[in-house]
XYZ file of C-alpha atoms in Angstrom:
563
model
C 30.833 197.503 228.189
C 27.183 197.565 229.333
C 24.574 194.878 228.735
C 22.393 197.499 227.098
C 24.963 197.859 224.326
C 24.471 194.197 223.347
C 20.829 194.833 222.467
C 21.836 197.777 220.299
C 23.902 195.493 218.033
C 21.511 193.861 215.571
C 24.137 191.445 214.241
C 24.228 189.643 217.607
C 20.620 188.478 217.265
C 19.865 188.888 220.978
C 16.345 189.114 222.380
C 15.798 190.216 225.985
C 13.652 187.731 227.930
C 14.044 189.251 231.378
C 16.070 191.653 233.495
C 15.302 194.970 231.818
C 16.116 196.838 235.033
C 19.627 195.304 235.133
C 20.852 196.364 231.669
C 23.361 198.854 233.066
C 25.473 196.031 234.443
C 29.035 195.935 233.140
C 30.383 193.001 231.119
C 34.036 192.105 231.734
C 34.271 188.933 229.672
C 32.429 186.094 227.999
C 32.293 182.333 228.574
C 30.649 179.554 226.550
C 29.647 176.522 228.599
C 27.292 173.569 228.797
C 28.632 172.378 232.154
C 26.068 171.807 234.880
C 28.403 173.644 237.270
C 30.800 176.074 235.529
C 31.557 178.045 238.702
C 35.260 177.130 238.827
C 35.768 178.882 235.482
C 33.909 182.074 236.431
C 35.470 185.104 238.065
C 32.476 187.486 237.874
C 31.158 189.959 235.333
C 30.927 187.463 232.437
C 28.235 187.107 229.819
C 27.600 183.348 229.895
C 26.617 181.688 226.588
C 24.984 178.249 226.734
C 23.415 175.788 224.316
C 21.345 174.314 227.204
C 22.886 170.834 226.899
C 23.142 170.805 230.733
C 19.331 170.905 231.039
C 17.713 167.519 231.485
C 14.486 168.644 233.102
C 12.868 171.815 234.450
C 14.454 171.463 237.909
C 17.950 171.904 236.444
C 17.291 175.563 235.531
C 17.000 176.727 239.149
C 20.311 175.187 240.255
C 22.150 176.388 237.132
C 20.958 179.988 237.539
C 21.748 179.963 241.269
C 25.339 178.920 240.504
C 25.737 181.738 237.969
C 24.355 184.341 240.365
C 26.638 183.180 243.172
C 29.601 183.511 240.790
C 28.574 187.108 240.003
C 28.000 186.771 236.255
C 26.512 189.745 234.424
C 23.933 187.910 232.315
C 22.969 184.643 230.632
C 22.382 184.152 226.899
C 20.714 180.885 225.820
C 20.878 179.555 222.262
C 17.693 178.523 220.462
C 19.427 176.035 218.138
C 19.111 173.026 220.502
C 15.618 173.316 222.029
C 13.957 176.020 219.953
C 12.426 178.585 222.289
C 14.164 179.129 225.620
C 12.309 177.020 228.259
C 9.900 178.883 230.526
C 11.476 177.364 233.630
C 14.767 179.061 232.771
C 12.987 182.386 232.245
C 11.297 182.051 235.640
C 14.536 181.087 237.411
C 16.395 184.076 235.953
C 13.595 186.428 236.950
C 13.592 185.036 240.497
C 17.329 185.678 240.862
C 17.302 188.989 238.931
C 19.710 187.609 236.308
C 19.270 189.229 232.867
C 18.413 186.603 230.247
C 18.847 186.835 226.480
C 17.773 184.435 223.727
C 20.276 183.920 220.911
C 18.735 183.342 217.500
C 19.692 179.984 215.982
C 21.315 181.734 213.003
C 23.890 183.487 215.220
C 27.033 181.621 216.250
C 28.321 181.976 219.806
C 31.695 182.814 218.245
C 30.148 185.988 216.790
C 29.005 187.138 220.219
C 32.325 186.162 221.784
C 34.140 188.155 219.142
C 32.032 191.258 219.743
C 32.324 191.177 223.533
C 36.059 190.463 223.597
C 36.672 193.193 221.041
C 34.691 195.748 223.018
C 36.109 194.796 226.410
C 39.661 194.642 225.096
C 39.290 198.013 223.443
C 38.193 199.548 226.706
C 40.996 197.985 228.759
C 44.025 198.768 226.640
C 45.033 199.743 223.145
C 47.962 197.410 222.582
C 45.742 194.400 221.778
C 42.931 196.276 220.041
C 44.200 195.373 216.580
C 44.375 191.673 217.414
C 40.909 191.413 218.896
C 39.435 193.585 216.141
C 40.439 190.931 213.626
C 38.852 188.046 215.497
C 36.569 187.131 212.617
C 39.527 186.657 210.310
C 41.273 184.603 212.958
C 38.436 182.179 213.450
C 37.021 181.741 209.931
C 38.142 178.768 207.907
C 39.533 178.862 204.404
C 42.224 180.965 202.715
C 41.127 184.187 204.392
C 41.179 182.704 207.870
C 43.381 180.073 209.393
C 42.039 179.607 212.911
C 44.518 179.850 215.801
C 47.479 180.113 213.417
C 46.268 183.575 212.433
C 45.904 184.553 216.097
C 49.567 183.712 216.565
C 50.580 185.650 213.454
C 48.793 188.730 214.740
C 50.361 188.376 218.170
C 53.699 188.510 216.407
C 52.951 191.394 214.061
C 50.956 193.559 216.490
C 52.591 192.793 219.834
C 55.977 191.374 218.838
C 55.184 188.151 220.708
C 56.208 184.718 219.500
C 53.677 182.082 220.547
C 52.631 178.490 219.864
C 49.562 176.387 220.743
C 50.315 172.901 222.093
C 48.217 169.904 223.085
C 48.571 168.423 226.603
C 50.816 165.732 225.086
C 53.114 168.348 223.522
C 51.885 168.059 219.920
C 52.123 171.313 217.964
C 48.575 172.425 217.136
C 49.264 175.921 215.819
C 52.393 177.886 214.992
C 52.994 181.364 213.525
C 53.830 181.675 209.864
C 56.689 183.734 208.488
C 57.075 187.094 210.171
C 57.238 189.946 207.680
C 59.221 192.103 210.101
C 62.922 192.419 210.699
C 63.163 189.205 212.644
C 62.523 187.064 209.573
C 60.985 183.624 210.081
C 59.771 182.669 213.544
C 61.865 179.644 214.553
C 59.872 176.442 214.927
C 59.780 174.750 218.288
C 61.470 171.358 218.222
C 59.485 168.269 219.170
C 61.663 167.969 222.270
C 60.935 171.567 223.303
C 57.193 171.054 222.770
C 57.235 167.940 224.952
C 59.218 169.692 227.686
C 56.883 172.705 227.706
C 53.835 170.438 227.912
C 55.409 168.481 230.761
C 56.209 171.692 232.672
C 52.665 172.935 232.104
C 51.089 169.695 233.340
C 53.333 169.603 236.383
C 52.495 173.231 237.224
C 48.750 172.692 236.821
C 48.919 169.634 239.066
C 50.357 171.790 241.855
C 47.267 173.994 241.712
C 49.167 177.143 240.744
C 47.294 179.577 238.538
C 48.649 180.405 235.108
C 50.529 181.771 233.384
C 53.375 179.440 234.349
C 56.926 180.649 233.805
C 59.351 178.129 232.282
C 62.980 178.547 231.166
C 64.242 176.187 228.443
C 67.744 176.550 227.056
C 68.011 180.109 228.462
C 64.717 181.121 226.784
C 61.798 182.156 229.004
C 58.263 181.064 228.134
C 54.939 181.895 229.778
C 52.340 179.126 229.539
C 48.642 180.022 229.459
C 45.975 177.264 229.653
C 43.406 177.214 226.830
C 40.181 175.801 228.213
C 37.093 174.879 226.240
C 33.728 174.034 227.741
C 34.433 170.300 227.417
C 33.786 167.673 230.058
C 32.957 168.771 233.570
C 35.607 167.595 236.020
C 34.522 166.780 239.535
C 35.672 169.334 242.134
C 38.031 166.886 243.830
C 39.859 166.125 240.599
C 39.801 169.517 238.887
C 43.599 169.684 238.672
C 43.831 166.151 237.355
C 41.322 166.424 234.591
C 42.071 169.901 233.337
C 45.767 169.053 233.291
C 45.095 166.143 230.979
C 42.720 167.934 228.628
C 43.759 171.605 228.295
C 45.587 173.016 225.327
C 48.218 175.590 226.229
C 49.455 178.822 224.696
C 53.247 179.052 224.995
C 54.444 182.672 224.678
C 58.145 183.471 224.378
C 58.154 186.156 227.060
C 58.200 186.591 230.805
C 54.616 187.466 231.727
C 55.756 188.203 235.245
C 56.836 191.631 233.991
C 53.476 192.462 232.411
C 50.852 194.866 233.661
C 47.550 193.401 234.831
C 45.744 194.784 231.786
C 48.105 193.032 229.396
C 47.699 189.733 231.269
C 43.919 190.060 231.077
C 44.106 190.650 227.360
C 46.287 187.585 226.785
C 43.674 185.620 228.679
C 41.202 187.034 226.168
C 43.353 185.696 223.349
C 43.196 182.215 224.904
C 39.411 182.540 224.772
C 39.634 183.185 221.045
C 41.744 180.045 220.613
C 39.267 178.147 222.787
C 36.616 178.878 220.148
C 38.624 176.720 217.744
C 39.028 174.109 220.477
C 35.266 173.962 220.984
C 34.717 173.808 217.245
C 37.104 170.846 217.045
C 35.284 169.069 219.872
C 31.901 169.669 218.212
C 33.219 168.197 214.964
C 34.177 165.024 216.807
C 30.591 164.374 217.876
C 29.688 162.398 214.745
C 32.804 160.245 214.918
C 32.284 159.544 218.604
C 28.682 158.550 217.946
C 29.719 156.170 215.166
C 32.294 154.563 217.437
C 29.743 154.252 220.254
C 27.224 152.576 217.945
C 29.789 150.063 216.679
C 30.992 149.357 220.219
C 27.475 148.706 221.495
C 26.779 146.328 218.612
C 30.019 144.436 219.218
C 29.477 144.153 222.983
C 25.851 143.004 222.648
C 26.746 140.270 220.165
C 24.964 141.777 217.178
C 25.044 139.958 213.855
C 28.223 140.577 211.833
C 26.126 141.894 208.948
C 24.705 144.634 211.190
C 28.165 145.573 212.459
C 29.507 145.571 208.890
C 26.768 148.000 207.866
C 27.847 150.401 210.618
C 31.469 150.070 209.525
C 30.495 150.983 205.967
C 28.956 154.178 207.352
C 32.036 154.934 209.459
C 34.652 154.330 206.748
C 33.877 157.330 204.482
C 33.591 159.635 207.523
C 36.974 158.629 208.899
C 38.775 158.114 205.589
C 37.076 160.213 202.895
C 37.706 159.075 199.354
C 38.888 155.613 200.354
C 38.108 153.218 197.522
C 37.975 149.966 199.514
C 36.887 148.991 202.990
C 39.747 149.471 205.462
C 41.116 147.120 208.021
C 40.462 148.138 211.636
C 42.365 148.124 214.878
C 40.971 148.514 218.384
C 42.849 150.484 221.045
C 41.691 150.443 224.678
C 42.910 152.940 227.281
C 42.211 153.570 230.938
C 43.273 156.258 233.402
C 43.345 154.892 236.950
C 43.578 157.220 239.940
C 45.242 155.987 243.096
C 42.231 156.925 245.211
C 39.963 154.793 242.996
C 38.074 157.758 241.550
C 36.303 157.261 238.203
C 35.683 159.926 235.534
C 33.447 157.669 233.444
C 36.032 157.413 230.675
C 35.468 160.883 229.194
C 38.902 162.265 230.114
C 40.546 159.052 228.941
C 38.643 159.383 225.669
C 39.990 162.894 225.091
C 43.508 161.705 225.910
C 43.248 158.711 223.582
C 42.008 160.910 220.737
C 45.131 163.009 221.120
C 47.567 160.121 221.662
C 46.502 158.394 218.452
C 47.390 161.433 216.335
C 50.782 161.258 214.651
C 53.001 163.377 216.937
C 54.727 164.837 213.876
C 51.465 166.276 212.518
C 50.251 169.784 213.295
C 46.846 171.413 213.456
C 43.459 169.922 214.352
C 42.800 168.054 211.117
C 44.760 164.826 211.898
C 42.464 164.090 214.844
C 39.517 163.990 212.447
C 40.478 160.435 211.484
C 39.908 158.819 214.868
C 36.666 157.534 216.397
C 36.710 157.013 220.171
C 33.887 155.800 222.395
C 33.921 155.201 226.107
C 32.217 152.660 228.311
C 32.608 152.364 232.051
C 36.139 153.453 232.895
C 37.582 152.630 229.474
C 38.043 154.612 226.282
C 37.895 152.494 223.127
C 39.189 153.682 219.763
C 38.201 152.298 216.383
C 41.190 153.034 214.161
C 40.690 152.646 210.388
C 43.620 151.409 208.306
C 43.609 151.741 204.511
C 43.801 148.385 202.752
C 47.437 147.780 201.845
C 48.750 145.081 199.534
C 50.426 142.424 201.632
C 48.795 143.507 204.888
C 48.077 140.670 207.292
C 45.809 140.240 210.278
C 48.779 139.540 212.530
C 49.775 143.182 212.754
C 50.587 144.727 209.383
C 50.765 148.496 209.074
C 48.960 150.425 211.762
C 49.207 151.345 215.433
C 52.167 149.792 217.242
C 51.968 149.663 221.025
C 55.682 150.116 221.645
C 55.762 153.311 219.564
C 52.344 154.697 220.523
C 53.370 156.419 223.750
C 57.014 157.103 222.977
C 56.605 160.799 222.183
C 53.988 161.544 224.863
C 55.314 159.539 227.816
C 57.226 162.500 229.306
C 54.371 165.022 229.367
C 51.759 162.508 230.493
C 53.986 161.166 233.254
C 54.243 164.727 234.559
C 50.469 165.066 234.407
C 49.865 161.792 236.254
C 52.818 161.848 238.662
C 51.960 160.751 242.156
C 48.284 160.342 241.408
C 47.347 158.174 238.451
C 48.336 155.816 235.625
C 47.516 155.550 231.925
C 47.511 152.053 230.426
C 46.853 151.264 226.770
C 46.270 148.014 224.860
C 46.381 147.562 221.079
C 44.779 144.770 219.052
C 45.939 143.223 215.805
C 44.373 144.522 212.590
C 41.147 142.819 211.469
C 39.461 143.075 208.092
C 35.866 142.151 208.890
C 33.068 142.720 211.353
C 33.475 139.153 212.610
C 36.908 140.003 213.954
C 35.959 143.090 215.956
C 34.783 141.310 219.078
C 38.010 139.342 219.263
C 39.997 142.517 218.578
C 38.205 144.303 221.431
C 38.927 141.494 223.881
C 42.489 141.298 222.614
C 43.038 145.035 223.187
C 41.504 144.803 226.660
C 43.775 141.946 227.659
C 46.785 143.739 226.211
C 45.885 146.728 228.398
C 45.892 144.439 231.440
C 49.381 143.310 230.474
C 50.410 146.986 230.373
C 48.767 147.555 233.763
C 51.009 144.887 235.300
C 54.118 146.895 234.399
C 55.730 149.658 236.466
C 55.465 153.268 235.387
C 52.824 155.968 235.016
C 52.307 155.467 231.268
C 52.403 151.942 229.785
C 51.218 150.222 226.606
C 51.141 146.639 225.335
C 50.271 145.135 221.968
C 48.551 142.004 220.767
C 51.937 140.335 220.177
C 52.414 140.161 223.947
C 49.291 138.106 224.609
C 51.066 134.786 224.081
C 51.792 134.425 227.788
C 50.382 131.699 229.993
C 49.502 134.175 232.754
C 46.511 135.300 230.661
C 45.181 131.830 229.903
C 42.820 131.490 232.813
C 39.421 129.829 232.531
C 37.547 133.123 232.276
C 39.538 134.284 229.241
C 37.198 134.514 226.193
C 37.494 131.979 223.383
C 38.625 134.660 220.940
C 41.687 135.372 223.062
C 42.434 131.660 223.508
C 42.387 131.213 219.744
C 44.687 134.204 219.322
C 47.109 132.734 221.882
C 47.361 129.330 220.220
C 47.516 130.772 216.714
C 50.485 133.008 217.461
C 52.474 130.146 218.953
C 51.497 127.213 216.742
C 50.475 128.623 213.358
C 54.112 129.276 212.256
C 54.908 125.629 213.052
C 51.800 124.290 211.306
C 52.564 126.331 208.221
C 56.160 125.082 208.176
C 54.991 121.461 208.575
C 52.509 121.894 205.747
C 55.168 123.219 203.389
C 58.109 121.007 204.389
C 56.507 117.928 206.022
C 58.842 118.555 208.912
C 56.667 117.285 211.803
C 57.595 120.154 214.104
C 54.308 119.962 216.019
C 54.686 116.241 216.884
C 58.309 116.907 217.803
C 57.281 119.721 220.131
C 54.646 117.551 221.811
C 57.123 114.724 222.335
C 59.805 117.079 223.651
C 57.435 118.527 226.247
C 56.093 115.095 227.201
C 59.702 114.008 227.775
C 60.212 116.935 230.186
C 62.795 118.434 227.832
C 65.058 115.352 227.937
C 66.983 115.132 224.661
C 67.799 111.428 224.919
C 64.306 110.265 225.949
C 62.634 112.417 223.272
C 65.029 111.244 220.540
C 64.427 107.620 221.547
C 60.662 108.131 221.547
C 60.723 109.658 218.047
C 63.370 107.226 216.763
C 65.618 110.143 215.820
C 69.278 110.938 216.228
C 69.817 113.532 218.960
C 71.366 115.921 216.419
C 68.239 115.677 214.247
C 66.110 116.429 217.300
C 68.293 119.422 218.162
C 67.873 120.708 214.586
C 64.062 120.456 214.828
C 63.916 122.163 218.223
C 66.190 124.883 216.906
C 63.816 125.397 213.975
C 60.854 125.639 216.394
C 62.654 128.299 218.414
C 63.627 130.198 215.267
C 60.060 130.258 213.901
C 58.409 131.294 217.170
C 61.090 133.428 218.814
C 60.857 131.264 221.940
C 63.529 129.377 223.914
C 62.621 125.816 224.910
C 65.258 125.831 227.612
C 63.139 128.371 229.506
C 60.344 127.140 231.764
C 57.997 130.008 230.772
C 58.227 129.209 227.083
C 57.773 125.492 227.707
C 54.641 126.247 229.709
C 53.264 128.528 226.988
C 53.732 125.808 224.373
C 52.203 123.240 226.705
C 49.058 125.346 227.174
C 48.815 126.194 223.487
C 48.960 122.523 222.507
C 46.336 121.588 225.101
C 43.935 124.277 223.889
C 44.429 123.757 220.153
C-alpha cells in the first residue's frame, strides 16, 4: 500500500506534518516501538509508530530519525497522547532527512493503525490469510466478542487449517485454540512437558543466532516456532540474542514452515505482530504494578517510617488482589541474571523473567501475571508478592512462594536460554504481615539468593529456611538476618522449654561447652548420661539438626552467642 492511502482513511486519525512529496512510498509492514535504537527489528518499508518515550531532549530526535532512515523505513507516525503536539525538533529532523512524518490523534490506538496496515498489506500479498487479518479487530478486542490471541489461533485453525499455540519463554501456555468446528474435532492441548520442550528448543535456537521460524520435531510431530516480539526493553547490541531469548513469546505452529512460500511466511510474521499487540498491552498494564513495587522498594531501602510503608502497601493490596477483605501477608523474591562476561542489563530483563516465573505454571493467559509487582534496582529484580491472609498462617513460611518449587517447571527452558553464557539465581523470603518486616524480608531474600548463587547450575533458587548456616553470619550481615538465623535455630527450643520446663537451651550450651563429650556434659549438669542423650535427641528432633556434625554444632554455637 502507499502512504497516501493512510491519509485517505479518516478512522486512522493521521495528520501529515511533513514529507508531502514522499507520499507515493510503499508500506510493507508496521512496527510499534519506543526503543532509542530499533534498527535490529527493522527490515525496510515499515510505518513506524512511536509514543515518543525514547525522547528525553531535543537532541534525541536527530539520532532517532537518522536510524530510521538508515534502516529504510517508509514513514514515522508519532502519537500525541504522551507529549501533546509532536515536538518541533522531530518535525525538523524528519524534514532534514526527507522522512514523512504523521501525527496520530490521542483518541486513536496504535492497534487500530496496525490492524489497517497489516490488513491492507496482507490482502495485497496473498489471499489465504486475508480472512484472518480482516478480523483483526475481533481478535484484539477484549470481552465476549474478542478474546485476544486465542481468537487469532482459532482463526488460524478455521481459515488456514493450522494448529498453533502461544507460549512464554519459560514454556507457560499463554494462548491456545478453542474447539475446532471442523472435521478434526477438538484441537489437542499441548502437555506441560511439550510446552517446556518447545520453549527450550526455541531459546536454544535463538541463542545460536539463527533466524526464525525454527523447526522442531517432538514425538514425530513437526512444529515451526516464530518469535513474538513486543517493543519492550532495548537490549544492547552485544547481548541481543541473550535478552530477546529470555523475553520473547513464541508462536508454535504445528507445521513445517520450511515448505512454505515466501508470501505465506511473511503473512505468518504479520500474525505474530497481531499477537505482539496483546503482548504490548500486557506490558503497559504492568506499569502501575511496577511503579507501586518501585515506590515500596525505595521506601524500604531508605529506611522510611513503617507507617509510610504501610500506607503504600494499602494502596498496592487492592491493585494486586482486588476484592480482598483484609490486608495480605507479603513475601519478597529477589532474582539476578549474571552473564559470564560481567555485562549488566540494569535488571530490566531479570524483572521480566521474574514476572513470568512467579506465575503459576499451570495457569494460562495473561491475567495471572496481573497479581505480581516487580521492581528492579541495580542488577537485581525484586518482587513484592501478596498473600491472602489465611487462618493459621505463620511468619515462618506458611502458604506462599516456595523456593524449591519455584523453578521446577521452568528450569529446563531457562537453562537452554542461559547455557554457556549466564546464570539465574533466585532468593525467597519468609512471609511477613507488616511494614516493619519488609526490610528484614528484603535482606533475607537477598541472602537466600547468595546461597543459591553458591550452587552449581544455570538456574538455582534458595529459600529463607536455608539461611540458618554459619557461612552467612559474617560481621557485615544485617541485624535482621542475624535475628532470623538465631530464631530459626533456637525458638523451637525456647518454646519447648517454656511449655515443658525441659531446659533444652542450658543443655545445649553445656553440651557445646563440653566439646560434645557425653560424660563431661552429664557430670556438669548432674544428669545421667541416658537423660542427657534424651535431651540432645529432643533438640535434634525439634531443629532437624545433628549434633554429631561439626557444621550443626557450629551453627548452634553462633546462634547462642548472638542471641
